[in-house]
Amino acid sequence: MAQDQSMKTMRLYDQVERILNELHHLGIDEDAPLSVEDLTPFDQYHYHGTQAVDEAAHLLGATPQTEILEIGSGIGGPARHMANATSCKVTAVELQPDLSTLAEQLTGRCGLADRVEHLCGNALDKPLGDRTFDAIMSFLVFLHIPARAELFSVCHSLLKPGGSIVIEDYIKLGEPSDKQAEDLRVKVQCPYVPDMETYRQHLLDAGFVSVEIEDMSASWTAFTGERLAAYEARREHNVKVNGEDLTDGLHDFYATTAGLFADGVIGGVRILARRD
Ligand SMILES: C[S@@+](CC[C@H](N)C(=O)[O-])C[C@H]1O[C@@H](n2cnc3c(N)ncnc32)[C@H](O)[C@@H]1O
């Protein structure tokens, strides 16, 4: 399991308080109340932003009665959007303390603290004790966790009978060069990536049933390419708001992921699975 300090070699996780710089640039003061929509341009650390969360809500059949666990909740974007859009309750578990603390502050400023609970911890350590949930969602997190048998066994145990999990994650498409393998390990903190059928088998081995896998590879290749182009087009703004070092670091991260998709090394999947 990648520890939280090495996680910072992935520049997406460096200086996450940059979202406050963006809000400041928009004229929103440090302690001012916020709407969820104020944050969504900046707080979704996965592909296709709130659209992906809406699709997860649909797949999970989320209602105001649904209790959802989010594994790897970043600075809280998906959890807040899910709770705001469906009125469900979300428990958001995040490994990195700085991300979790910021997530909790932003959620409080949105007035959502009664519906989104933030917890800092490693999901593999079962920081929730014996609590179980109607559903689990996890966007671009499991790529950081190579211990898949342990991970999916924990996920299975966290679901109530009949509960569902939605996962968005990487899959392996082609053989990486040595440089690409190192970029994946260091800059993307992704030490292991299975192909689609191996992924399916891991879930079946953990006891999941009805494993449905949607291939997102083409869509995520386009998204990461467009994200890179949009970031480059806003370089002047980015340097002004976040400084040159962070801008260059994020540019390198966006270029690295776009390249891994464009070169056919990695693809993506959206998975819906259920426990009996
Ligand atoms: C790419 S970010 C996605 C964050 C969030 N899901 C989103 O889409 O905005 C992946 C997150 O997973 C977290 N993470 C990785 N391994 C974890 C673990 N074992 N337990 C909890 N969180 C983890 C990372 O710290 C990081 O914040």
PDB file of C-alpha atoms and ligand atoms in Angstrom:
ATOM      1  CA  MET A   1       0.000   0.000   0.000  1.00  0.00           C
ATOM      2  CA  ALA A   2       1.354   3.388  -0.957  1.00  0.00           C
ATOM      3  CA  GLN A   3       1.925   5.465   2.180  1.00  0.00           C
ATOM      4  CA  ASP A   4       0.677   9.024   2.265  1.00  0.00           C
ATOM      5  CA  GLN A   5       4.102  10.736   1.933  1.00  0.00           C
ATOM      6  CA  SER A   6       5.043   8.872  -1.252  1.00  0.00           C
ATOM      7  CA  MET A   7       1.553   9.746  -2.525  1.00  0.00           C
ATOM      8  CA  LYS A   8       2.791  13.331  -2.839  1.00  0.00           C
ATOM      9  CA  THR A   9       5.027  12.367  -5.790  1.00  0.00           C
ATOM     10  CA  MET A  10       1.680  12.354  -7.586  1.00  0.00           C
ATOM     11  CA  ARG A  11       1.316  16.086  -8.118  1.00  0.00           C
ATOM     12  CA  LEU A  12      -2.513  15.977  -8.071  1.00  0.00           C
ATOM     13  CA  TYR A  13      -2.153  15.488  -4.282  1.00  0.00           C
ATOM     14  CA  ASP A  14       0.374  18.298  -3.759  1.00  0.00           C
ATOM     15  CA  GLN A  15      -0.865  21.575  -2.234  1.00  0.00           C
ATOM     16  CA  VAL A  16      -4.516  20.593  -2.402  1.00  0.00           C
ATOM     17  CA  GLU A  17      -5.431  23.904  -0.757  1.00  0.00           C
ATOM     18  CA  ARG A  18      -5.026  25.312  -4.287  1.00  0.00           C
ATOM     19  CA  ILE A  19      -8.833  25.074  -4.448  1.00  0.00           C
ATOM     20  CA  LEU A  20      -8.903  27.967  -1.940  1.00  0.00           C
ATOM     21  CA  ASN A  21      -6.694  30.003  -4.338  1.00  0.00           C
ATOM     22  CA  GLU A  22      -9.232  29.380  -7.101  1.00  0.00           C
ATOM     23  CA  LEU A  23     -12.121  30.450  -4.848  1.00  0.00           C
ATOM     24  CA  HIS A  24     -10.179  33.543  -3.764  1.00  0.00           C
ATOM     25  CA  HIS A  25      -9.626  34.389  -7.435  1.00  0.00           C
ATOM     26  CA  LEU A  26     -13.421  34.211  -7.906  1.00  0.00           C
ATOM     27  CA  GLY A  27     -13.875  36.655  -5.031  1.00  0.00           C
ATOM     28  CA  ILE A  28     -15.019  34.033  -2.490  1.00  0.00           C
ATOM     29  CA  ASP A  29     -13.512  34.687   0.951  1.00  0.00           C
ATOM     30  CA  GLU A  30     -11.786  32.029   3.054  1.00  0.00           C
ATOM     31  CA  ASP A  31     -14.696  31.470   5.472  1.00  0.00           C
ATOM     32  CA  ALA A  32     -17.663  32.383   3.270  1.00  0.00           C
ATOM     33  CA  PRO A  33     -20.495  29.862   2.885  1.00  0.00           C
ATOM     34  CA  LEU A  34     -20.262  27.826  -0.297  1.00  0.00           C
ATOM     35  CA  SER A  35     -22.581  25.961  -2.626  1.00  0.00           C
ATOM     36  CA  VAL A  36     -21.597  22.510  -3.891  1.00  0.00           C
ATOM     37  CA  GLU A  37     -21.618  23.999  -7.413  1.00  0.00           C
ATOM     38  CA  ASP A  38     -18.985  26.603  -6.421  1.00  0.00           C
ATOM     39  CA  LEU A  39     -16.602  23.715  -5.808  1.00  0.00           C
ATOM     40  CA  THR A  40     -17.324  21.179  -8.543  1.00  0.00           C
ATOM     41  CA  PRO A  41     -15.010  22.753 -11.170  1.00  0.00           C
ATOM     42  CA  PHE A  42     -12.117  22.084  -8.740  1.00  0.00           C
ATOM     43  CA  ASP A  43     -12.983  19.208  -6.380  1.00  0.00           C
ATOM     44  CA  GLN A  44     -13.525  16.197  -8.651  1.00  0.00           C
ATOM     45  CA  TYR A  45     -10.254  14.219  -8.822  1.00  0.00           C
ATOM     46  CA  HIS A  46     -11.531  11.738 -11.410  1.00  0.00           C
ATOM     47  CA  TYR A  47     -12.740  11.804 -15.010  1.00  0.00           C
ATOM     48  CA  HIS A  48     -15.926  13.503 -16.265  1.00  0.00           C
ATOM     49  CA  GLY A  49     -16.582  15.212 -12.912  1.00  0.00           C
ATOM     50  CA  THR A  50     -20.124  15.266 -11.565  1.00  0.00           C
ATOM     51  CA  GLN A  51     -21.471  13.416 -14.614  1.00  0.00           C
ATOM     52  CA  ALA A  52     -19.625  10.293 -13.425  1.00  0.00           C
ATOM     53  CA  VAL A  53     -21.075  10.725  -9.920  1.00  0.00           C
ATOM     54  CA  ASP A  54     -24.594  11.116 -11.354  1.00  0.00           C
ATOM     55  CA  GLU A  55     -24.114   7.896 -13.310  1.00  0.00           C
ATOM     56  CA  ALA A  56     -22.965   6.133 -10.137  1.00  0.00           C
ATOM     57  CA  ALA A  57     -26.060   7.462  -8.308  1.00  0.00           C
ATOM     58  CA  HIS A  58     -28.221   5.996 -11.052  1.00  0.00           C
ATOM     59  CA  LEU A  59     -26.440   2.612 -11.012  1.00  0.00           C
ATOM     60  CA  LEU A  60     -26.697   2.425  -7.216  1.00  0.00           C
ATOM     61  CA  GLY A  61     -30.326   3.578  -7.197  1.00  0.00           C
ATOM     62  CA  ALA A  62     -29.423   6.195  -4.571  1.00  0.00           C
ATOM     63  CA  THR A  63     -32.353   7.676  -2.610  1.00  0.00           C
ATOM     64  CA  PRO A  64     -32.525   9.816   0.562  1.00  0.00           C
ATOM     65  CA  GLN A  65     -32.569   6.526   2.525  1.00  0.00           C
ATOM     66  CA  THR A  66     -29.358   5.150   0.993  1.00  0.00           C
ATOM     67  CA  GLU A  67     -26.199   5.042   3.123  1.00  0.00           C
ATOM     68  CA  ILE A  68     -23.155   5.163   0.875  1.00  0.00           C
ATOM     69  CA  LEU A  69     -19.511   4.610   1.748  1.00  0.00           C
ATOM     70  CA  GLU A  70     -17.025   6.388  -0.478  1.00  0.00           C
ATOM     71  CA  ILE A  71     -13.558   4.830  -0.435  1.00  0.00           C
ATOM     72  CA  GLY A  72     -10.777   7.309  -1.270  1.00  0.00           C
ATOM     73  CA  SER A  73     -12.815  10.495  -1.129  1.00  0.00           C
ATOM     74  CA  GLY A  74     -10.084  13.036  -1.965  1.00  0.00           C
ATOM     75  CA  ILE A  75     -11.150  16.572  -1.031  1.00  0.00           C
ATOM     76  CA  GLY A  76     -14.771  15.455  -0.884  1.00  0.00           C
ATOM     77  CA  GLY A  77     -16.131  16.412  -4.310  1.00  0.00           C
ATOM     78  CA  PRO A  78     -17.983  13.190  -5.217  1.00  0.00           C
ATOM     79  CA  ALA A  79     -19.374  12.764  -1.670  1.00  0.00           C
ATOM     80  CA  ARG A  80     -20.779  16.311  -1.560  1.00  0.00           C
ATOM     81  CA  HIS A  81     -22.259  16.089  -5.050  1.00  0.00           C
ATOM     82  CA  MET A  82     -23.832  12.688  -4.341  1.00  0.00           C
ATOM     83  CA  ALA A  83     -25.395  13.894  -1.062  1.00  0.00           C
ATOM     84  CA  ASN A  84     -26.559  17.163  -2.609  1.00  0.00           C
ATOM     85  CA  ALA A  85     -28.072  15.543  -5.699  1.00  0.00           C
ATOM     86  CA  THR A  86     -29.822  12.583  -4.043  1.00  0.00           C
ATOM     87  CA  SER A  87     -30.149  13.624  -0.346  1.00  0.00           C
ATOM     88  CA  CYS A  88     -28.491  10.322   0.615  1.00  0.00           C
ATOM     89  CA  LYS A  89     -25.930  10.002   3.434  1.00  0.00           C
ATOM     90  CA  VAL A  90     -22.263   9.532   2.539  1.00  0.00           C
ATOM     91  CA  THR A  91     -19.415   8.376   4.747  1.00  0.00           C
ATOM     92  CA  ALA A  92     -16.209   9.486   3.048  1.00  0.00           C
ATOM     93  CA  VAL A  93     -12.943   7.701   3.927  1.00  0.00           C
ATOM     94  CA  GLU A  94      -9.673   9.284   2.803  1.00  0.00           C
ATOM     95  CA  LEU A  95      -6.105   8.136   3.450  1.00  0.00           C
ATOM     96  CA  GLN A  96      -4.281  11.482   3.295  1.00  0.00           C
ATOM     97  CA  PRO A  97      -4.867  13.723   6.353  1.00  0.00           C
ATOM     98  CA  ASP A  98      -4.480  17.057   4.498  1.00  0.00           C
ATOM     99  CA  LEU A  99      -7.084  16.035   1.914  1.00  0.00           C
ATOM    100  CA  SER A 100      -9.478  14.720   4.556  1.00  0.00           C
ATOM    101  CA  THR A 101      -9.204  17.848   6.728  1.00  0.00           C
ATOM    102  CA  LEU A 102      -9.799  20.147   3.752  1.00  0.00           C
ATOM    103  CA  ALA A 103     -12.719  17.967   2.612  1.00  0.00           C
ATOM    104  CA  GLU A 104     -14.364  18.288   6.029  1.00  0.00           C
ATOM    105  CA  GLN A 105     -13.934  22.083   6.053  1.00  0.00           C
ATOM    106  CA  LEU A 106     -15.422  22.458   2.561  1.00  0.00           C
ATOM    107  CA  THR A 107     -18.340  20.179   3.428  1.00  0.00           C
ATOM    108  CA  GLY A 108     -19.041  22.263   6.540  1.00  0.00           C
ATOM    109  CA  ARG A 109     -19.005  25.469   4.499  1.00  0.00           C
ATOM    110  CA  CYS A 110     -21.564  23.879   2.121  1.00  0.00           C
ATOM    111  CA  GLY A 111     -23.859  23.127   5.085  1.00  0.00           C
ATOM    112  CA  LEU A 112     -23.690  19.401   4.371  1.00  0.00           C
ATOM    113  CA  ALA A 113     -22.053  18.151   7.583  1.00  0.00           C
ATOM    114  CA  ASP A 114     -25.262  16.336   8.592  1.00  0.00           C
ATOM    115  CA  ARG A 115     -25.201  14.268   5.397  1.00  0.00           C
ATOM    116  CA  VAL A 116     -21.492  13.829   4.618  1.00  0.00           C
ATOM    117  CA  GLU A 117     -19.222  12.403   7.307  1.00  0.00           C
ATOM    118  CA  HIS A 118     -15.461  12.528   6.705  1.00  0.00           C
ATOM    119  CA  LEU A 119     -13.064  10.013   8.184  1.00  0.00           C
ATOM    120  CA  CYS A 120      -9.294   9.916   7.713  1.00  0.00           C
ATOM    121  CA  GLY A 121      -7.840   6.421   7.432  1.00  0.00           C
ATOM    122  CA  ASN A 122      -6.736   3.551   5.258  1.00  0.00           C
ATOM    123  CA  ALA A 123      -9.817   1.722   3.996  1.00  0.00           C
ATOM    124  CA  LEU A 124      -7.903  -1.557   4.304  1.00  0.00           C
ATOM    125  CA  ASP A 125      -7.594  -1.013   8.079  1.00  0.00           C
ATOM    126  CA  LYS A 126     -11.391  -1.020   8.402  1.00  0.00           C
ATOM    127  CA  PRO A 127     -11.577   2.377  10.171  1.00  0.00           C
ATOM    128  CA  LEU A 128     -15.369   1.958  10.381  1.00  0.00           C
ATOM    129  CA  GLY A 129     -15.372  -1.062  12.676  1.00  0.00           C
ATOM    130  CA  ASP A 130     -18.396  -3.254  12.017  1.00  0.00           C
ATOM    131  CA  ARG A 131     -20.511  -0.631  10.223  1.00  0.00           C
ATOM    132  CA  THR A 132     -22.029  -1.775   6.941  1.00  0.00           C
ATOM    133  CA  PHE A 133     -23.498   0.202   4.044  1.00  0.00           C
ATOM    134  CA  ASP A 134     -26.152  -0.064   1.332  1.00  0.00           C
ATOM    135  CA  ALA A 135     -23.600   0.873  -1.305  1.00  0.00           C
ATOM    136  CA  ILE A 136     -19.947   1.700  -1.921  1.00  0.00           C
ATOM    137  CA  MET A 137     -18.575   4.080  -4.532  1.00  0.00           C
ATOM    138  CA  SER A 138     -14.943   4.592  -5.429  1.00  0.00           C
ATOM    139  CA  PHE A 139     -13.529   6.733  -8.230  1.00  0.00           C
ATOM    140  CA  LEU A 140      -9.912   6.240  -9.354  1.00  0.00           C
ATOM    141  CA  VAL A 141      -8.697   4.946  -5.996  1.00  0.00           C
ATOM    142  CA  PHE A 142      -8.109   1.216  -6.333  1.00  0.00           C
ATOM    143  CA  LEU A 143      -5.314   1.884  -8.830  1.00  0.00           C
ATOM    144  CA  HIS A 144      -3.309   2.904  -5.727  1.00  0.00           C
ATOM    145  CA  ILE A 145      -4.012  -0.382  -3.914  1.00  0.00           C
ATOM    146  CA  PRO A 146      -2.233  -3.474  -5.267  1.00  0.00           C
ATOM    147  CA  ALA A 147      -3.548  -5.865  -2.554  1.00  0.00           C
ATOM    148  CA  ARG A 148      -6.719  -6.644  -4.485  1.00  0.00           C
ATOM    149  CA  ALA A 149      -7.765  -9.826  -2.648  1.00  0.00           C
ATOM    150  CA  GLU A 150      -7.612  -7.980   0.678  1.00  0.00           C
ATOM    151  CA  LEU A 151      -9.261  -4.855  -0.788  1.00  0.00           C
ATOM    152  CA  PHE A 152     -12.247  -6.662  -2.298  1.00  0.00           C
ATOM    153  CA  SER A 153     -12.704  -8.843   0.763  1.00  0.00           C
ATOM    154  CA  VAL A 154     -12.883  -5.650   2.880  1.00  0.00           C
ATOM    155  CA  CYS A 155     -15.345  -4.065   0.394  1.00  0.00           C
ATOM    156  CA  HIS A 156     -17.516  -7.195   0.499  1.00  0.00           C
ATOM    157  CA  SER A 157     -17.591  -7.128   4.309  1.00  0.00           C
ATOM    158  CA  LEU A 158     -18.560  -3.422   4.326  1.00  0.00           C
ATOM    159  CA  LEU A 159     -21.738  -4.024   2.304  1.00  0.00           C
ATOM    160  CA  LYS A 160     -25.118  -5.096   3.633  1.00  0.00           C
ATOM    161  CA  PRO A 161     -26.547  -8.204   1.920  1.00  0.00           C
ATOM    162  CA  GLY A 162     -27.828  -7.136  -1.511  1.00  0.00           C
ATOM    163  CA  GLY A 163     -25.621  -4.013  -1.439  1.00  0.00           C
ATOM    164  CA  SER A 164     -23.821  -2.766  -4.542  1.00  0.00           C
ATOM    165  CA  ILE A 165     -20.443  -1.285  -5.372  1.00  0.00           C
ATOM    166  CA  VAL A 166     -19.577   1.093  -8.213  1.00  0.00           C
ATOM    167  CA  ILE A 167     -15.899   1.319  -9.072  1.00  0.00           C
ATOM    168  CA  GLU A 168     -14.143   3.490 -11.631  1.00  0.00           C
ATOM    169  CA  ASP A 169     -10.567   2.358 -12.147  1.00  0.00           C
ATOM    170  CA  TYR A 170      -7.697   1.699 -14.533  1.00  0.00           C
ATOM    171  CA  ILE A 171      -7.161  -1.499 -16.453  1.00  0.00           C
ATOM    172  CA  LYS A 172      -4.090  -2.650 -18.319  1.00  0.00           C
ATOM    173  CA  LEU A 173      -4.352  -2.579 -22.108  1.00  0.00           C
ATOM    174  CA  GLY A 174      -0.783  -2.794 -23.398  1.00  0.00           C
ATOM    175  CA  GLU A 175       2.689  -3.600 -22.127  1.00  0.00           C
ATOM    176  CA  PRO A 176       4.347  -0.432 -20.709  1.00  0.00           C
ATOM    177  CA  SER A 177       7.929   0.504 -21.585  1.00  0.00           C
ATOM    178  CA  ASP A 178      10.307   0.721 -18.595  1.00  0.00           C
ATOM    179  CA  LYS A 179       9.771   4.502 -18.538  1.00  0.00           C
ATOM    180  CA  GLN A 180       5.973   4.153 -18.663  1.00  0.00           C
ATOM    181  CA  ALA A 181       6.051   1.543 -15.877  1.00  0.00           C
ATOM    182  CA  GLU A 182       8.118   3.939 -13.748  1.00  0.00           C
ATOM    183  CA  ASP A 183       5.762   6.845 -14.522  1.00  0.00           C
ATOM    184  CA  LEU A 184       2.823   4.691 -13.476  1.00  0.00           C
ATOM    185  CA  ARG A 185       4.579   3.658 -10.234  1.00  0.00           C
ATOM    186  CA  VAL A 186       5.925   7.077  -9.237  1.00  0.00           C
ATOM    187  CA  LYS A 187       3.929   9.866 -10.899  1.00  0.00           C
ATOM    188  CA  VAL A 188       0.566   8.057 -10.809  1.00  0.00           C
ATOM    189  CA  GLN A 189       1.253   5.940  -7.689  1.00  0.00           C
ATOM    190  CA  CYS A 190      -0.132   2.940  -9.555  1.00  0.00           C
ATOM    191  CA  PRO A 191       2.103  -0.063  -8.872  1.00  0.00           C
ATOM    192  CA  TYR A 192      -0.302  -2.677 -10.244  1.00  0.00           C
ATOM    193  CA  VAL A 193      -2.924  -2.672 -12.964  1.00  0.00           C
ATOM    194  CA  PRO A 194      -4.867  -5.809 -14.024  1.00  0.00           C
ATOM    195  CA  ASP A 195      -6.522  -6.447 -17.374  1.00  0.00           C
ATOM    196  CA  MET A 196     -10.323  -6.439 -17.525  1.00  0.00           C
ATOM    197  CA  GLU A 197     -10.852 -10.178 -17.135  1.00  0.00           C
ATOM    198  CA  THR A 198      -8.396 -10.430 -14.230  1.00  0.00           C
ATOM    199  CA  TYR A 199     -10.289  -7.548 -12.581  1.00  0.00           C
ATOM    200  CA  ARG A 200     -13.582  -9.399 -13.028  1.00  0.00           C
ATOM    201  CA  GLN A 201     -12.071 -12.575 -11.555  1.00  0.00           C
ATOM    202  CA  HIS A 202     -10.775 -10.710  -8.472  1.00  0.00           C
ATOM    203  CA  LEU A 203     -14.311  -9.485  -7.748  1.00  0.00           C
ATOM    204  CA  LEU A 204     -15.858 -12.922  -8.297  1.00  0.00           C
ATOM    205  CA  ASP A 205     -13.170 -14.491  -6.059  1.00  0.00           C
ATOM    206  CA  ALA A 206     -14.139 -12.048  -3.270  1.00  0.00           C
ATOM    207  CA  GLY A 207     -17.763 -13.220  -3.478  1.00  0.00           C
ATOM    208  CA  PHE A 208     -19.285 -10.458  -5.612  1.00  0.00           C
ATOM    209  CA  VAL A 209     -22.014 -11.426  -8.089  1.00  0.00           C
ATOM    210  CA  SER A 210     -23.556  -9.748 -11.156  1.00  0.00           C
ATOM    211  CA  VAL A 211     -20.252  -8.119 -12.087  1.00  0.00           C
ATOM    212  CA  GLU A 212     -21.009  -5.703 -14.955  1.00  0.00           C
ATOM    213  CA  ILE A 213     -18.062  -3.938 -16.556  1.00  0.00           C
ATOM    214  CA  GLU A 214     -18.316  -0.963 -18.910  1.00  0.00           C
ATOM    215  CA  ASP A 215     -15.225  -0.160 -20.958  1.00  0.00           C
ATOM    216  CA  MET A 216     -14.433   3.562 -20.489  1.00  0.00           C
ATOM    217  CA  SER A 217     -11.089   3.463 -22.310  1.00  0.00           C
ATOM    218  CA  ALA A 218     -12.027   5.547 -25.371  1.00  0.00           C
ATOM    219  CA  SER A 219     -13.963   8.066 -23.289  1.00  0.00           C
ATOM    220  CA  TRP A 220     -11.133   8.479 -20.740  1.00  0.00           C
ATOM    221  CA  THR A 221      -8.497   8.743 -23.484  1.00  0.00           C
ATOM    222  CA  ALA A 222     -10.465  11.649 -24.953  1.00  0.00           C
ATOM    223  CA  PHE A 223     -11.088  13.203 -21.509  1.00  0.00           C
ATOM    224  CA  THR A 224      -7.435  13.118 -20.398  1.00  0.00           C
ATOM    225  CA  GLY A 225      -6.309  14.583 -23.736  1.00  0.00           C
ATOM    226  CA  GLU A 226      -8.856  17.404 -23.500  1.00  0.00           C
ATOM    227  CA  ARG A 227      -7.980  18.059 -19.846  1.00  0.00           C
ATOM    228  CA  LEU A 228      -4.318  18.478 -20.785  1.00  0.00           C
ATOM    229  CA  ALA A 229      -5.144  20.848 -23.661  1.00  0.00           C
ATOM    230  CA  ALA A 230      -7.471  22.916 -21.430  1.00  0.00           C
ATOM    231  CA  TYR A 231      -4.799  23.129 -18.697  1.00  0.00           C
ATOM    232  CA  GLU A 232      -2.194  24.300 -21.234  1.00  0.00           C
ATOM    233  CA  ALA A 233      -4.583  26.902 -22.642  1.00  0.00           C
ATOM    234  CA  ARG A 234      -5.022  28.369 -19.133  1.00  0.00           C
ATOM    235  CA  ARG A 235      -1.338  28.415 -18.197  1.00  0.00           C
ATOM    236  CA  GLU A 236      -1.276  32.157 -17.558  1.00  0.00           C
ATOM    237  CA  HIS A 237      -4.239  31.863 -15.161  1.00  0.00           C
ATOM    238  CA  ASN A 238      -2.766  28.766 -13.507  1.00  0.00           C
ATOM    239  CA  VAL A 239       0.606  30.420 -12.847  1.00  0.00           C
ATOM    240  CA  LYS A 240      -1.088  33.548 -11.527  1.00  0.00           C
ATOM    241  CA  VAL A 241      -3.340  31.618  -9.125  1.00  0.00           C
ATOM    242  CA  ASN A 242      -1.118  28.686  -8.099  1.00  0.00           C
ATOM    243  CA  GLY A 243       2.462  29.644  -8.989  1.00  0.00           C
ATOM    244  CA  GLU A 244       4.850  28.182 -11.525  1.00  0.00           C
ATOM    245  CA  ASP A 245       6.078  25.130  -9.602  1.00  0.00           C
ATOM    246  CA  LEU A 246       2.617  23.690  -8.944  1.00  0.00           C
ATOM    247  CA  THR A 247       1.455  24.582 -12.466  1.00  0.00           C
ATOM    248  CA  ASP A 248       4.433  22.727 -13.967  1.00  0.00           C
ATOM    249  CA  GLY A 249       3.876  19.773 -11.615  1.00  0.00           C
ATOM    250  CA  LEU A 250       0.200  19.442 -12.491  1.00  0.00           C
ATOM    251  CA  HIS A 251       0.984  19.875 -16.169  1.00  0.00           C
ATOM    252  CA  ASP A 252       3.456  17.006 -15.960  1.00  0.00           C
ATOM    253  CA  PHE A 253       0.860  14.850 -14.171  1.00  0.00           C
ATOM    254  CA  TYR A 254      -1.871  15.604 -16.747  1.00  0.00           C
ATOM    255  CA  ALA A 255       0.576  15.007 -19.629  1.00  0.00           C
ATOM    256  CA  THR A 256       1.714  11.710 -18.109  1.00  0.00           C
ATOM    257  CA  THR A 257      -1.802  10.302 -17.696  1.00  0.00           C
ATOM    258  CA  ALA A 258      -2.918  11.563 -21.125  1.00  0.00           C
ATOM    259  CA  GLY A 259       0.133   9.879 -22.671  1.00  0.00           C
ATOM    260  CA  LEU A 260      -0.471   6.540 -20.906  1.00  0.00           C
ATOM    261  CA  PHE A 261      -4.037   6.472 -22.278  1.00  0.00           C
ATOM    262  CA  ALA A 262      -3.121   7.754 -25.762  1.00  0.00           C
ATOM    263  CA  ASP A 263      -0.324   5.168 -26.054  1.00  0.00           C
ATOM    264  CA  GLY A 264      -2.759   2.370 -25.204  1.00  0.00           C
ATOM    265  CA  VAL A 265      -0.960   1.336 -21.993  1.00  0.00           C
ATOM    266  CA  ILE A 266      -3.937   1.844 -19.699  1.00  0.00           C
ATOM    267  CA  GLY A 267      -7.683   1.979 -20.217  1.00  0.00           C
ATOM    268  CA  GLY A 268     -10.575   2.437 -17.851  1.00  0.00           C
ATOM    269  CA  VAL A 269     -13.600   0.632 -16.480  1.00  0.00           C
ATOM    270  CA  ARG A 270     -16.799   1.445 -14.644  1.00  0.00           C
ATOM    271  CA  ILE A 271     -17.899  -1.593 -12.663  1.00  0.00           C
ATOM    272  CA  LEU A 272     -21.177  -2.389 -10.955  1.00  0.00           C
ATOM    273  CA  ALA A 273     -21.143  -5.470  -8.708  1.00  0.00           C
ATOM    274  CA  ARG A 274     -23.362  -6.793  -5.938  1.00  0.00           C
ATOM    275  CA  ARG A 275     -23.006  -8.945  -2.833  1.00  0.00           C
ATOM    276  CA  ASP A 276     -25.681 -11.587  -2.252  1.00  0.00           C
TER     277      ASP A 276
HETATM  278  C1  LIG B   1      -7.557  10.100  -7.720  1.00  0.00           C
HETATM  279  S1  LIG B   1      -8.020  10.467  -6.064  1.00  0.00           S
HETATM  280  C2  LIG B   1      -9.787  10.433  -6.218  1.00  0.00           C
HETATM  281  C3  LIG B   1     -10.485  11.137  -5.086  1.00  0.00           C
HETATM  282  C4  LIG B   1     -12.003  11.122  -5.194  1.00  0.00           C
HETATM  283  N1  LIG B   1     -12.478   9.761  -5.335  1.00  0.00           N
HETATM  284  C5  LIG B   1     -12.462  11.962  -6.367  1.00  0.00           C
HETATM  285  O1  LIG B   1     -12.809  11.361  -7.390  1.00  0.00           O
HETATM  286  O2  LIG B   1     -12.465  13.187  -6.277  1.00  0.00           O
HETATM  287  C6  LIG B   1      -7.726   8.926  -5.150  1.00  0.00           C
HETATM  288  C7  LIG B   1      -7.811   9.111  -3.633  1.00  0.00           C
HETATM  289  O3  LIG B   1      -7.788   7.826  -2.998  1.00  0.00           O
HETATM  290  C8  LIG B   1      -7.096   7.954  -1.771  1.00  0.00           C
HETATM  291  N2  LIG B   1      -6.670   6.606  -1.306  1.00  0.00           N
HETATM  292  C9  LIG B   1      -5.727   5.810  -1.868  1.00  0.00           C
HETATM  293  N3  LIG B   1      -5.599   4.661  -1.171  1.00  0.00           N
HETATM  294  C10 LIG B   1      -6.490   4.731  -0.148  1.00  0.00           C
HETATM  295  C11 LIG B   1      -6.821   3.867   0.936  1.00  0.00           C
HETATM  296  N4  LIG B   1      -6.204   2.684   1.105  1.00  0.00           N
HETATM  297  N5  LIG B   1      -7.784   4.234   1.813  1.00  0.00           N
HETATM  298  C12 LIG B   1      -8.408   5.446   1.666  1.00  0.00           C
HETATM  299  N6  LIG B   1      -8.121   6.310   0.668  1.00  0.00           N
HETATM  300  C13 LIG B   1      -7.181   5.966  -0.237  1.00  0.00           C
HETATM  301  C14 LIG B   1      -5.953   8.892  -2.131  1.00  0.00           C
HETATM  302  O4  LIG B   1      -5.347   9.441  -0.982  1.00  0.00           O
HETATM  303  C15 LIG B   1      -6.649   9.897  -3.033  1.00  0.00           C
HETATM  304  O5  LIG B   1      -7.157  10.980  -2.324  1.00  0.00           O
END
